[in-house]
Coordinates of C-alpha atoms and ligand atoms in Angstrom, one line a residue:
M921 CA 36.8 195.1 -60.5
T922 CA 37.8 198.4 -61.9
S923 CA 39.5 196.9 -65.0
W924 CA 36.5 194.6 -65.5
R925 CA 34.1 197.5 -65.6
R926 CA 36.4 199.4 -68.0
R927 CA 36.5 196.4 -70.2
L928 CA 32.8 196.1 -70.4
T929 CA 32.3 199.8 -71.0
F930 CA 34.8 199.8 -73.8
T931 CA 33.2 196.8 -75.3
A932 CA 29.9 198.5 -75.3
V933 CA 31.2 201.5 -77.0
S934 CA 33.1 199.8 -79.6
V935 CA 30.0 197.8 -80.3
L936 CA 27.7 200.3 -81.7
A937 CA 29.3 203.6 -81.3
V938 CA 31.8 202.9 -83.9
L939 CA 29.1 202.0 -86.2
G940 CA 27.4 205.2 -85.5
A941 CA 30.5 207.2 -86.3
A942 CA 30.9 205.3 -89.5
A943 CA 28.0 206.8 -91.3
G944 CA 28.7 206.0 -95.0
Q945 CA 32.2 204.7 -94.4
A946 CA 33.1 201.0 -94.5
V947 CA 35.1 201.1 -91.3
A948 CA 35.4 203.8 -88.7
E949 CA 38.0 204.4 -86.0
P950 CA 36.9 203.2 -82.6
P951 CA 36.3 206.2 -80.3
A952 CA 38.6 206.8 -77.4
A953 CA 37.6 204.9 -74.3
N954 CA 36.8 208.0 -72.3
D955 CA 34.4 209.2 -75.0
V956 CA 32.1 206.4 -74.3
Q957 CA 28.4 207.1 -73.9
P958 CA 26.7 203.8 -74.5
Q959 CA 23.2 205.1 -73.7
V960 CA 23.5 207.6 -76.5
I961 CA 24.8 205.2 -79.0
G962 CA 22.1 202.6 -78.2
G963 CA 24.2 199.6 -77.4
T964 CA 25.2 198.0 -74.1
P965 CA 26.5 194.8 -72.7
A966 CA 23.7 192.4 -71.9
A967 CA 23.3 191.4 -68.3
Q968 CA 23.7 187.8 -67.2
G969 CA 20.3 186.2 -67.6
E970 CA 18.7 188.9 -69.7
F971 CA 18.6 186.6 -72.7
P972 CA 18.9 183.2 -71.0
W973 CA 17.9 181.3 -74.1
I974 CA 20.5 182.9 -76.5
V975 CA 23.1 180.6 -78.0
R976 CA 26.5 181.2 -79.6
L977 CA 27.2 178.6 -82.4
S978 CA 30.6 177.4 -83.3
M979 CA 30.4 178.4 -87.0
G980 CA 30.2 182.0 -85.8
C981 CA 26.4 182.6 -85.7
G982 CA 23.8 183.3 -83.0
G983 CA 20.7 181.3 -82.2
S984 CA 17.8 181.0 -79.7
M985 CA 16.5 178.0 -77.8
I986 CA 12.9 177.5 -78.8
T987 CA 12.5 174.1 -77.0
E988 CA 14.8 172.6 -74.4
Q989 CA 16.7 170.9 -77.2
I990 CA 16.2 172.9 -80.4
V991 CA 18.0 176.1 -81.5
L992 CA 16.5 178.4 -84.1
T993 CA 19.2 180.0 -86.2
A994 CA 19.7 181.2 -89.9
A995 CA 19.7 178.9 -92.9
H996 CA 22.9 180.5 -94.1
C997 CA 24.7 179.5 -91.0
V998 CA 24.2 175.7 -91.5
P999 CA 24.8 173.0 -94.2
A1000 CA 22.0 170.8 -95.7
T1001 CA 19.3 169.1 -93.7
G1002 CA 20.5 165.8 -92.1
P1003 CA 22.4 164.3 -89.2
N1004 CA 25.1 166.7 -88.0
T1005 CA 27.3 166.4 -84.9
G1006 CA 29.7 169.1 -86.1
I1007 CA 28.1 172.2 -84.5
T1008 CA 28.8 173.3 -80.9
A1009 CA 26.4 175.5 -79.0
T1010 CA 27.6 177.6 -76.1
L1011 CA 24.9 178.9 -73.8
G1012 CA 23.9 180.1 -70.4
V1013 CA 26.4 182.9 -70.2
V1014 CA 27.1 186.4 -71.6
D1015 CA 30.9 185.9 -71.4
L1016 CA 31.9 183.1 -73.8
Q1017 CA 34.9 182.3 -71.5
D1018 CA 32.7 182.0 -68.4
P1019 CA 33.6 178.7 -66.7
N1020 CA 29.8 178.2 -66.1
R1021 CA 29.1 178.1 -69.8
V1022 CA 27.1 175.1 -71.0
V1023 CA 28.6 173.5 -74.2
V1024 CA 26.6 171.0 -76.2
N1025 CA 27.0 169.5 -79.6
S1026 CA 24.4 169.2 -82.3
D1027 CA 23.0 166.0 -83.6
Y1028 CA 20.6 167.0 -86.4
V1029 CA 20.0 170.1 -88.7
I1030 CA 16.9 171.1 -90.6
R1031 CA 17.5 173.9 -93.1
A1032 CA 14.5 175.8 -94.4
P1033 CA 13.2 174.0 -97.5
G1034 CA 13.2 177.3 -99.5
A1035 CA 16.7 178.4 -98.3
G1036 CA 19.0 179.3 -101.2
G1037 CA 16.2 180.7 -103.3
P1038 CA 14.8 184.2 -102.6
P1039 CA 16.4 185.3 -99.4
G1040 CA 13.4 185.2 -97.1
D1041 CA 13.6 181.6 -95.9
D1042 CA 16.6 182.2 -93.8
W1043 CA 15.9 179.9 -90.9
A1044 CA 17.2 176.6 -89.7
L1045 CA 16.8 174.4 -86.6
I1046 CA 19.6 172.6 -84.8
R1047 CA 18.7 169.8 -82.5
L1048 CA 21.2 169.5 -79.7
A1049 CA 22.5 166.1 -78.5
R1050 CA 20.7 166.6 -75.2
P1051 CA 18.2 168.9 -73.7
V1052 CA 19.6 171.9 -71.8
D1053 CA 18.3 173.4 -68.6
V1054 CA 17.6 177.0 -69.8
P1055 CA 14.4 178.9 -70.5
T1056 CA 13.1 179.0 -74.1
V1057 CA 11.8 182.0 -76.1
P1058 CA 8.4 182.0 -77.8
I1059 CA 8.2 182.6 -81.6
A1060 CA 5.7 185.2 -82.8
T1061 CA 2.9 183.4 -84.6
T1062 CA 1.0 186.5 -85.7
P1063 CA 2.3 189.8 -87.2
E1064 CA 1.0 191.9 -84.2
F1065 CA 4.6 192.4 -82.8
D1066 CA 6.2 193.2 -86.2
T1067 CA 6.4 196.9 -85.6
G1068 CA 7.8 199.3 -83.0
T1069 CA 11.3 199.3 -81.5
F1070 CA 13.0 195.9 -81.4
T1071 CA 15.9 194.5 -79.4
V1072 CA 18.8 192.6 -81.0
A1073 CA 21.6 190.8 -79.3
G1074 CA 24.7 188.8 -80.3
W1075 CA 28.4 188.2 -80.1
G1076 CA 29.0 189.4 -83.7
A1077 CA 31.3 192.2 -84.9
A1078 CA 31.1 195.5 -83.1
T1079 CA 32.4 197.3 -86.1
E1080 CA 32.0 196.7 -89.8
G1081 CA 34.8 194.2 -90.6
G1082 CA 35.8 194.0 -87.0
P1083 CA 36.4 191.0 -84.7
Q1084 CA 33.8 188.9 -83.0
Q1085 CA 33.0 189.8 -79.4
R1086 CA 33.6 187.8 -76.2
F1087 CA 30.7 189.5 -74.3
L1088 CA 27.1 189.5 -75.4
L1089 CA 25.9 192.9 -76.6
K1090 CA 22.4 194.2 -77.1
A1091 CA 20.9 197.2 -78.9
Q1092 CA 17.5 198.7 -79.8
V1093 CA 16.6 199.1 -83.5
P1094 CA 13.5 200.7 -84.8
F1095 CA 11.2 199.0 -87.4
I1096 CA 11.6 200.1 -91.0
D1097 CA 8.7 199.4 -93.4
D1098 CA 9.3 197.3 -96.5
E1099 CA 8.8 200.1 -98.9
Q1100 CA 11.4 202.3 -97.3
C1101 CA 13.7 199.3 -96.9
M1102 CA 13.5 198.5 -100.7
S1103 CA 14.1 202.2 -101.5
A1104 CA 17.7 201.5 -100.4
G1105 CA 18.1 199.9 -103.8
S1106 CA 20.8 197.4 -104.6
S1107 CA 20.2 194.0 -102.8
Y1108 CA 17.3 195.6 -100.9
L1109 CA 15.3 195.6 -104.2
N1110 CA 15.2 191.8 -103.8
L1111 CA 13.6 192.0 -100.4
V1112 CA 10.7 189.6 -100.0
P1113 CA 8.3 191.8 -98.1
A1114 CA 6.1 189.1 -96.5
E1115 CA 9.1 187.1 -95.4
E1116 CA 11.6 189.7 -94.2
I1117 CA 11.5 192.6 -91.8
C1118 CA 13.9 195.5 -91.8
A1119 CA 15.2 197.5 -88.8
G1120 CA 17.7 200.2 -88.0
N1121 CA 18.1 204.0 -87.9
W1122 CA 17.2 205.0 -91.5
D1123 CA 18.7 208.5 -91.5
S1124 CA 21.7 208.1 -89.2
G1125 CA 22.5 204.4 -89.0
G1126 CA 24.7 203.7 -86.1
V1127 CA 22.9 200.8 -84.5
D1128 CA 22.7 197.4 -86.1
T1129 CA 23.5 193.7 -86.1
C1130 CA 26.7 192.7 -88.0
Q1131 CA 28.7 189.7 -89.2
G1132 CA 28.4 186.9 -86.6
D1133 CA 25.0 188.0 -85.3
S1134 CA 23.2 186.0 -88.0
G1135 CA 20.7 183.6 -86.7
G1136 CA 20.4 185.6 -83.4
P1137 CA 17.1 187.1 -82.2
L1138 CA 15.1 190.1 -83.3
L1139 CA 12.8 190.7 -80.3
N1140 CA 9.7 192.6 -79.3
R1141 CA 7.8 192.6 -76.0
D1142 CA 4.3 191.1 -75.6
A1143 CA 1.5 192.7 -73.5
N1144 CA 3.2 191.3 -70.3
G1145 CA 6.5 192.8 -71.2
E1146 CA 8.0 189.4 -72.0
F1147 CA 10.3 188.9 -75.1
V1148 CA 8.7 187.5 -78.2
L1149 CA 11.1 186.4 -81.0
I1150 CA 9.9 188.1 -84.2
G1151 CA 12.9 187.4 -86.4
T1152 CA 16.4 186.2 -86.8
T1153 CA 19.4 188.2 -88.1
S1154 CA 19.9 187.6 -91.8
W1155 CA 21.7 190.2 -93.9
G1156 CA 22.5 193.9 -94.6
I1157 CA 24.9 195.9 -96.8
G1158 CA 27.7 196.7 -94.5
C1159 CA 26.7 197.3 -90.9
A1160 CA 24.9 200.3 -89.3
R1161 CA 25.2 202.4 -92.5
P1162 CA 22.5 205.0 -92.9
Q1163 CA 19.8 203.9 -95.4
N1164 CA 21.1 200.4 -95.4
P1165 CA 19.1 198.6 -92.7
G1166 CA 19.5 195.2 -91.2
V1167 CA 17.3 192.6 -92.6
Y1168 CA 15.7 189.8 -90.6
M1169 CA 13.8 186.6 -91.3
Q1170 CA 10.1 187.4 -90.4
A1171 CA 9.2 184.7 -87.8
S1172 CA 5.4 185.4 -88.0
H1173 CA 5.4 184.4 -91.7
F1174 CA 7.4 181.1 -91.1
S1175 CA 6.1 180.2 -87.6
D1176 CA 3.9 177.3 -88.8
A1177 CA 6.8 175.8 -90.9
I1178 CA 9.3 176.3 -88.0
L1179 CA 7.1 174.8 -85.4
A1180 CA 6.2 171.8 -87.7
A1181 CA 9.9 171.3 -88.4
A1182 CA 10.6 171.4 -84.7
A1183 CA 7.9 168.8 -84.0
S1184 CA 9.3 166.6 -86.8
L1185 CA 12.6 166.4 -84.9
G1186 CA 10.6 164.3 -82.4
P1187 CA 12.2 162.4 -79.6
R1188 CA 15.9 162.1 -79.9
C1189 CA 16.2 158.4 -78.9
T1190 CA 14.3 155.5 -80.4
P1191 CA 11.4 154.6 -78.1
A1192 CA 11.9 151.3 -76.3
A1193 CA 8.9 149.0 -75.6
N1194 CA 8.4 145.7 -73.7
T1195 CA 5.3 143.8 -75.0
T1196 CA 5.7 140.6 -72.9
G1197 CA 2.6 140.2 -70.9
L1198 CA 3.1 139.7 -67.1
A1199 CA 0.6 138.5 -64.5
I1200 CA 0.3 140.9 -61.5
P1201 CA -0.5 138.7 -58.5
D1202 CA -2.6 139.9 -55.6
L1203 CA -0.4 141.7 -53.1
G1204 CA 2.5 140.9 -55.4
E1205 CA 5.2 142.9 -57.3
V1206 CA 6.4 142.5 -60.9
T1207 CA 9.1 144.3 -62.9
S1208 CA 9.6 144.6 -66.6
Q1209 CA 12.7 146.0 -68.4
V1210 CA 13.5 147.9 -71.5
T1211 CA 17.0 148.8 -72.7
V1212 CA 17.9 152.2 -74.3
A1213 CA 21.1 152.8 -76.3
C1214 CA 21.3 156.5 -77.0
D1215 CA 24.1 159.1 -76.2
G1216 CA 23.5 161.9 -73.8
N1217 CA 20.8 162.4 -71.2
A1218 CA 17.2 161.5 -71.1
S1219 CA 14.6 164.3 -71.6
G1220 CA 12.9 166.6 -69.2
Q1221 CA 9.8 165.2 -70.8
T1222 CA 10.5 161.5 -70.7
K1223 CA 7.3 159.7 -71.7
V1224 CA 6.1 156.4 -70.2
E1225 CA 3.1 154.7 -71.7
V1226 CA 1.7 152.0 -69.5
N1227 CA -1.1 149.5 -70.3
I1228 CA -2.4 147.3 -67.5
N1229 CA -5.6 145.2 -67.3
H1230 CA -6.8 145.3 -63.7
P1231 CA -10.4 145.2 -62.2
Y1232 CA -9.4 147.7 -59.5
R1233 CA -6.6 150.0 -60.4
G1234 CA -6.6 151.7 -57.0
D1235 CA -4.7 148.6 -55.8
L1236 CA -1.6 149.5 -57.9
V1237 CA 1.5 151.6 -57.3
V1238 CA 3.6 152.1 -60.5
D1239 CA 7.2 153.4 -60.6
L1240 CA 9.8 154.0 -63.4
I1241 CA 13.3 153.2 -62.3
A1242 CA 16.2 154.7 -64.1
P1243 CA 19.4 152.8 -64.9
D1244 CA 21.1 154.4 -61.9
G1245 CA 18.4 153.2 -59.5
T1246 CA 16.5 156.5 -59.1
S1247 CA 12.8 155.8 -59.0
Y1248 CA 10.0 158.0 -60.3
R1249 CA 6.5 157.5 -59.0
L1250 CA 4.1 157.3 -61.9
K1251 CA 1.0 156.3 -60.0
T1252 CA 0.0 156.0 -56.4
A1253 CA -2.6 153.6 -55.0
K1254 CA -4.7 156.5 -53.8
G1255 CA -7.2 158.6 -55.7
D1256 CA -8.4 156.3 -58.4
D1257 CA -10.1 153.5 -56.4
G1258 CA -12.9 151.9 -58.2
A1259 CA -11.9 152.5 -61.8
D1260 CA -10.4 149.6 -63.8
N1261 CA -7.3 149.3 -66.0
V1262 CA -4.3 151.6 -66.4
N1263 CA -3.9 153.0 -69.9
E1264 CA -1.8 156.1 -69.3
L1265 CA 0.9 158.3 -70.7
Y1266 CA 3.1 159.6 -67.9
T1267 CA 5.7 162.4 -68.2
V1268 CA 8.8 162.3 -66.0
N1269 CA 11.7 164.8 -65.8
A1270 CA 14.7 162.6 -66.2
A1271 CA 16.9 165.3 -67.7
N1272 CA 19.8 164.7 -65.3
K1273 CA 19.9 160.9 -66.1
A1274 CA 21.9 159.2 -68.8
A1275 CA 19.5 157.9 -71.4
S1276 CA 21.4 154.6 -72.0
G1277 CA 20.9 151.5 -69.9
T1278 CA 18.2 149.4 -68.5
W1279 CA 15.0 151.1 -67.4
T1280 CA 12.5 149.2 -65.2
L1281 CA 8.8 149.5 -64.7
R1282 CA 7.8 148.2 -61.3
I1283 CA 4.2 147.5 -60.4
R1284 CA 3.1 146.7 -56.9
D1285 CA -0.4 145.5 -55.8
V1286 CA -0.8 146.9 -52.3
F1287 CA -4.4 145.8 -51.5
S1288 CA -5.8 142.3 -51.5
G1289 CA -8.6 141.0 -53.6
D1290 CA -7.8 141.4 -57.3
T1291 CA -5.2 140.3 -59.8
G1292 CA -4.3 141.8 -63.2
T1293 CA -1.9 141.8 -66.2
L1294 CA 0.7 144.2 -67.5
K1295 CA 0.0 144.1 -71.2
N1296 CA 2.9 146.3 -72.4
W1297 CA 4.7 149.6 -71.8
K1298 CA 6.8 152.0 -73.8
L1299 CA 9.5 154.4 -72.8
T1300 CA 10.6 157.5 -74.8
V1301 CA 13.5 159.1 -73.0
Ligands
LIG2694 N1 25.0 187.8 -92.6 C1 25.5 188.2 -91.4 C2 26.0 187.0 -90.6 O1 26.1 186.0 -91.1 C3 24.6 189.1 -90.7 C4 24.7 190.5 -91.2 C5 23.7 191.4 -90.6 N2 24.0 192.7 -91.2 C6 23.4 193.8 -90.9 N3 23.8 194.9 -91.5 N4 22.4 193.8 -90.1 O2 26.3 187.1 -89.4

């Protein structure tokens, strides 16, 4: 226990303290372990669960889950848009060696269309091969949170030029306005004010993101104290140098494009439909199958579209049965007596079921008097 605490404390120090001491220098000596005063420096280890949606990516960047299957990161962290199974995301932990970590591969990348031009469009989406069971973080869609004191977090270097970190670190960085940021000269003259946001301690430096933090979150708090993602780590000259702030993609400017790109990633597996009509006998039972071939698990938002002609839908009980035999009740016989037909889109949480295999729709008529027809149904796992 003791050594564990020491390790954490030292990590915290080396993180941001070193940078503080480094004012104007490329690299500074780490302070002695007993000099550590993390609260003064501004950086500390993140607690387990504090940033439950943060992701470490295998190319050495950070990211944030914005849906259960999509990571927001930086464009400069990923190759071109297209199918991509070569990226691994590690999440659910602050310690990258934690045996409870969740590890999932990518299956598709969207790189911001403007990436590679002026530096502002530094965002990308990575779709994971399956949904993951962690919370997501909302993206700012208005500039209202683009000022104040922000939170950053990542497993990137704790000193300029230093090694990547095993434990997640966080820090607070004050907003720096565009004009002041550009007054740093050099690359900062190319800042795209509407598309980038600067943060750091202007006079003293000392707190910043650094190499390996790219793509990770720049956060503010909403009126309820909840995190809102207002940017992703992009670039800076050195790290934590005075008058050389960190520069971040400004989410409020790109939110429409980011959310549209996320929607375009659509369902991961090709929807499967069965359009063979089936008579539903009075007091009878019918089943209809579709086959899915798709790696990984089904979605927490598996969609089942059902179209049935029936003069009295209150007679019908409808279930979806997963390939392993688990059944999900889509419709009971109660509550909708009197109405006719079933033309519904049901949502089922099947995130713990393999997507592949034969899925069954089962319809039972449990009251006498009427017959009907299953016209068709469609499953999007
Ligand atoms: N481009 C870096 C990366 O790929 C991020 C650098 C951030 N630098 C800074 N001084 N804030 O990880």
